[in-house]
């Protein structure tokens, strides 16, 4: 299993440009998440999905959109990039385990700079 | 407000020494507490997961403790190695809501 994969690893955008961060998992996990990590701060949840066709906002969703057409893929879309979106973005997934000790797996991250 | 505070922000130790990292939280209602290790340029990797009823959990040289009464956790690293250099992140869950601490940056020097 490759686990959670993200592309691209790095990207520089100009203000106002748009792009899609790709996330794929091959563990057949129902739950998928997008986080951003800013220097000196904890990860913040942007959007999450509990299954194909279902998405919901997290703590910091403004400026982002997501879709979940398949179990495997959970792309994150930035429509009008702003400098405030400069960050490292992590995708994560977990299964539908009913216990409180489910395991969450993270991708390697995408470092985005908006100038 | 659901908060997770970690201390110290950064720590430098010599190889072979032990260290302890702290995590205080106000997250409620408590579901579980996790410690993650994040190497530079990589995603976080789970070290331990503890529920309300557990007060200690080990994973090799890593031992996490939890005091749910005082809402404090610690991560103790024994006989540190150069490969332990990383950020260590405390994450506290209230149901499906996960709150991440800012992490402690550990540097192990030879």
GROMACS .gro file of C-alpha atoms in nm:
model
  225
    1UNK     CA    1   0.000   0.000   0.000
    2UNK     CA    2   0.123   0.348  -0.085
    3UNK     CA    3  -0.091   0.493   0.195
    4UNK     CA    4  -0.183   0.860   0.148
    5UNK     CA    5  -0.017   1.033  -0.146
    6UNK     CA    6  -0.022   1.405  -0.228
    7UNK     CA    7   0.079   1.599  -0.535
    8UNK     CA    8   0.249   1.831  -0.598
    9UNK     CA    9   0.516   1.841  -0.326
   10UNK     CA   10   0.584   2.211  -0.384
   11UNK     CA   11   0.408   2.488  -0.571
   12UNK     CA   12   0.446   2.864  -0.612
   13UNK     CA   13   0.134   3.054  -0.714
   14UNK     CA   14   0.075   3.414  -0.804
   15UNK     CA   15  -0.203   3.602  -0.626
   16UNK     CA   16  -0.535   3.530  -0.794
   17UNK     CA   17  -0.428   3.206  -0.959
   18UNK     CA   18  -0.610   2.882  -0.892
   19UNK     CA   19  -0.489   2.529  -0.840
   20UNK     CA   20  -0.592   2.187  -0.714
   21UNK     CA   21  -0.400   1.991  -0.454
   22UNK     CA   22  -0.442   1.620  -0.514
   23UNK     CA   23  -0.483   1.357  -0.243
   24UNK     CA   24  -0.527   0.982  -0.295
   25UNK     CA   25  -0.541   0.695  -0.047
   26UNK     CA   26  -0.537   0.324  -0.125
   27UNK     CA   27  -0.650   0.194   0.214
   28UNK     CA   28  -1.025   0.208   0.136
   29UNK     CA   29  -1.074   0.461   0.416
   30UNK     CA   30  -1.407   0.636   0.445
   31UNK     CA   31  -1.285   0.946   0.629
   32UNK     CA   32  -1.053   1.194   0.461
   33UNK     CA   33  -0.927   1.531   0.580
   34UNK     CA   34  -0.743   1.840   0.463
   35UNK     CA   35  -0.532   2.038   0.710
   36UNK     CA   36  -0.304   2.336   0.684
   37UNK     CA   37   0.003   2.383   0.900
   38UNK     CA   38   0.141   2.731   0.952
   39UNK     CA   39   0.476   2.796   1.123
   40UNK     CA   40   0.449   2.776   1.501
   41UNK     CA   41   0.083   2.673   1.487
   42UNK     CA   42  -0.105   2.348   1.523
   43UNK     CA   43  -0.268   2.186   1.222
   44UNK     CA   44  -0.602   2.341   1.135
   45UNK     CA   45  -0.883   2.145   0.969
   46UNK     CA   46  -0.997   2.291   0.636
   47UNK     CA   47  -1.248   2.035   0.510
   48UNK     CA   48  -1.331   1.672   0.573
   49UNK     CA   49  -1.533   1.395   0.415
   50UNK     CA   50  -1.699   1.093   0.574
   51UNK     CA   51  -1.748   0.913   0.243
   52UNK     CA   52  -1.790   0.955  -0.131
   53UNK     CA   53  -2.030   1.239  -0.209
   54UNK     CA   54  -2.021   1.384   0.145
   55UNK     CA   55  -1.804   1.678   0.249
   56UNK     CA   56  -1.818   1.927   0.533
   57UNK     CA   57  -1.637   2.238   0.649
   58UNK     CA   58  -1.373   2.235   0.915
   59UNK     CA   59  -1.229   2.517   1.119
   60UNK     CA   60  -1.078   2.726   0.833
   61UNK     CA   61  -1.268   2.656   0.508
   62UNK     CA   62  -1.276   3.006   0.355
   63UNK     CA   63  -1.100   3.026   0.019
   64UNK     CA   64  -1.109   2.650  -0.040
   65UNK     CA   65  -1.338   2.395  -0.198
   66UNK     CA   66  -1.337   2.015  -0.201
   67UNK     CA   67  -1.510   1.728  -0.374
   68UNK     CA   68  -1.527   1.354  -0.304
   69UNK     CA   69  -1.646   1.167  -0.611
   70UNK     CA   70  -1.463   0.845  -0.520
   71UNK     CA   71  -1.349   0.679  -0.198
   72UNK     CA   72  -0.985   0.714  -0.301
   73UNK     CA   73  -0.959   1.080  -0.404
   74UNK     CA   74  -1.015   1.403  -0.211
   75UNK     CA   75  -0.886   1.706  -0.407
   76UNK     CA   76  -0.860   2.052  -0.249
   77UNK     CA   77  -0.924   2.350  -0.476
   78UNK     CA   78  -0.795   2.704  -0.427
   79UNK     CA   79  -0.990   2.936  -0.657
   80UNK     CA   80  -0.827   3.278  -0.601
   81UNK     CA   81  -0.496   3.228  -0.426
   82UNK     CA   82  -0.406   3.481  -0.157
   83UNK     CA   83  -0.081   3.527   0.039
   84UNK     CA   84  -0.267   3.412   0.353
   85UNK     CA   85  -0.293   3.068   0.193
   86UNK     CA   86   0.083   3.022   0.199
   87UNK     CA   87   0.117   2.712   0.414
   88UNK     CA   88   0.191   2.340   0.417
   89UNK     CA   89  -0.115   2.133   0.337
   90UNK     CA   90  -0.165   1.781   0.468
   91UNK     CA   91  -0.419   1.528   0.360
   92UNK     CA   92  -0.514   1.248   0.601
   93UNK     CA   93  -0.745   0.949   0.608
   94UNK     CA   94  -0.883   0.698   0.855
   95UNK     CA   95  -1.118   0.405   0.852
   96UNK     CA   96  -1.465   0.383   0.999
   97UNK     CA   97  -1.349   0.206   1.316
   98UNK     CA   98  -1.603   0.247   1.591
   99UNK     CA   99  -1.355   0.268   1.875
  100UNK     CA  100  -1.201   0.588   2.004
  101UNK     CA  101  -0.854   0.471   1.903
  102UNK     CA  102  -0.886   0.479   1.525
  103UNK     CA  103  -0.560   0.540   1.340
  104UNK     CA  104  -0.526   0.847   1.119
  105UNK     CA  105  -0.268   0.843   0.841
  106UNK     CA  106  -0.114   1.156   0.693
  107UNK     CA  107   0.028   1.226   0.350
  108UNK     CA  108   0.372   1.385   0.302
  109UNK     CA  109   0.233   1.735   0.253
  110UNK     CA  110   0.227   2.004  -0.017
  111UNK     CA  111   0.423   2.324   0.045
  112UNK     CA  112   0.239   2.614  -0.119
  113UNK     CA  113   0.371   2.968  -0.153
  114UNK     CA  114   0.149   3.248  -0.284
  115UNK     CA  115   0.330   3.565  -0.391
  116UNK     CA  116  -1.245   2.706   2.411
  117UNK     CA  117  -1.081   2.379   2.308
  118UNK     CA  118  -0.709   2.436   2.334
  119UNK     CA  119  -0.394   2.225   2.336
  120UNK     CA  120  -0.077   2.384   2.471
  121UNK     CA  121   0.264   2.220   2.444
  122UNK     CA  122   0.589   2.298   2.619
  123UNK     CA  123   0.866   2.362   2.566
  124UNK     CA  124   0.848   2.506   2.214
  125UNK     CA  125   1.192   2.366   2.141
  126UNK     CA  126   1.446   2.150   2.316
  127UNK     CA  127   1.805   2.050   2.249
  128UNK     CA  128   1.952   1.742   2.417
  129UNK     CA  129   2.258   1.524   2.376
  130UNK     CA  130   2.233   1.180   2.225
  131UNK     CA  131   2.165   0.915   2.487
  132UNK     CA  132   1.989   1.154   2.728
  133UNK     CA  133   1.623   1.132   2.830
  134UNK     CA  134   1.368   1.408   2.791
  135UNK     CA  135   1.005   1.481   2.870
  136UNK     CA  136   0.764   1.688   2.664
  137UNK     CA  137   0.445   1.837   2.811
  138UNK     CA  138   0.091   1.881   2.683
  139UNK     CA  139  -0.191   2.063   2.864
  140UNK     CA  140  -0.539   2.074   2.720
  141UNK     CA  141  -0.883   2.219   2.778
  142UNK     CA  142  -1.059   2.008   2.514
  143UNK     CA  143  -1.394   1.878   2.630
  144UNK     CA  144  -1.556   1.630   2.624
  145UNK     CA  145  -1.240   1.423   2.607
  146UNK     CA  146  -1.226   1.125   2.370
  147UNK     CA  147  -0.858   1.044   2.331
  148UNK     CA  148  -0.510   1.193   2.328
  149UNK     CA  149  -0.246   1.116   2.068
  150UNK     CA  150   0.119   1.193   2.031
  151UNK     CA  151   0.259   1.223   1.678
  152UNK     CA  152   0.615   1.248   1.553
  153UNK     CA  153   0.669   1.475   1.253
  154UNK     CA  154   1.003   1.462   1.075
  155UNK     CA  155   1.103   1.771   0.879
  156UNK     CA  156   0.923   1.781   0.546
  157UNK     CA  157   0.702   1.482   0.629
  158UNK     CA  158   0.352   1.420   0.758
  159UNK     CA  159   0.285   1.334   1.123
  160UNK     CA  160   0.315   0.968   1.226
  161UNK     CA  161   0.126   0.830   1.525
  162UNK     CA  162   0.329   0.726   1.832
  163UNK     CA  163   0.062   0.658   2.096
  164UNK     CA  164  -0.312   0.685   2.145
  165UNK     CA  165  -0.470   0.695   2.493
  166UNK     CA  166  -0.832   0.697   2.599
  167UNK     CA  167  -0.976   0.831   2.924
  168UNK     CA  168  -0.916   0.508   3.112
  169UNK     CA  169  -0.547   0.476   3.018
  170UNK     CA  170  -0.280   0.664   3.210
  171UNK     CA  171   0.029   0.529   3.037
  172UNK     CA  172   0.114   0.388   2.695
  173UNK     CA  173   0.453   0.287   2.559
  174UNK     CA  174   0.590   0.251   2.209
  175UNK     CA  175   0.951   0.141   2.227
  176UNK     CA  176   1.155   0.423   2.382
  177UNK     CA  177   0.850   0.651   2.384
  178UNK     CA  178   0.622   0.652   2.689
  179UNK     CA  179   0.315   0.872   2.710
  180UNK     CA  180   0.128   0.946   3.032
  181UNK     CA  181  -0.216   1.095   3.078
  182UNK     CA  182  -0.375   1.260   3.381
  183UNK     CA  183  -0.734   1.320   3.277
  184UNK     CA  184  -0.812   1.494   3.608
  185UNK     CA  185  -0.553   1.768   3.558
  186UNK     CA  186  -0.582   1.749   3.176
  187UNK     CA  187  -0.213   1.696   3.130
  188UNK     CA  188  -0.006   1.453   2.926
  189UNK     CA  189   0.364   1.398   2.887
  190UNK     CA  190   0.581   1.216   2.637
  191UNK     CA  191   0.901   1.070   2.777
  192UNK     CA  192   1.180   0.972   2.540
  193UNK     CA  193   1.443   0.737   2.680
  194UNK     CA  194   1.801   0.707   2.558
  195UNK     CA  195   1.752   0.956   2.276
  196UNK     CA  196   1.891   0.891   1.930
  197UNK     CA  197   1.978   1.130   1.649
  198UNK     CA  198   1.673   1.001   1.461
  199UNK     CA  199   1.450   1.133   1.739
  200UNK     CA  200   1.513   1.484   1.609
  201UNK     CA  201   1.165   1.592   1.498
  202UNK     CA  202   0.859   1.782   1.607
  203UNK     CA  203   0.630   1.606   1.853
  204UNK     CA  204   0.265   1.698   1.833
  205UNK     CA  205  -0.003   1.641   2.096
  206UNK     CA  206  -0.357   1.598   1.959
  207UNK     CA  207  -0.668   1.584   2.175
  208UNK     CA  208  -1.003   1.466   2.039
  209UNK     CA  209  -1.354   1.557   2.146
  210UNK     CA  210  -1.559   1.313   1.941
  211UNK     CA  211  -1.462   1.371   1.579
  212UNK     CA  212  -1.313   1.714   1.657
  213UNK     CA  213  -0.933   1.686   1.676
  214UNK     CA  214  -0.733   1.975   1.824
  215UNK     CA  215  -0.362   1.993   1.746
  216UNK     CA  216  -0.094   2.146   1.962
  217UNK     CA  217   0.176   2.357   1.796
  218UNK     CA  218   0.435   2.092   1.873
  219UNK     CA  219   0.773   2.072   2.047
  220UNK     CA  220   1.075   2.084   1.820
  221UNK     CA  221   1.334   1.835   1.957
  222UNK     CA  222   1.694   1.838   1.839
  223UNK     CA  223   1.924   1.555   1.945
  224UNK     CA  224   2.293   1.638   1.909
  225UNK     CA  225   2.582   1.390   1.899
   0.00000   0.00000   0.00000
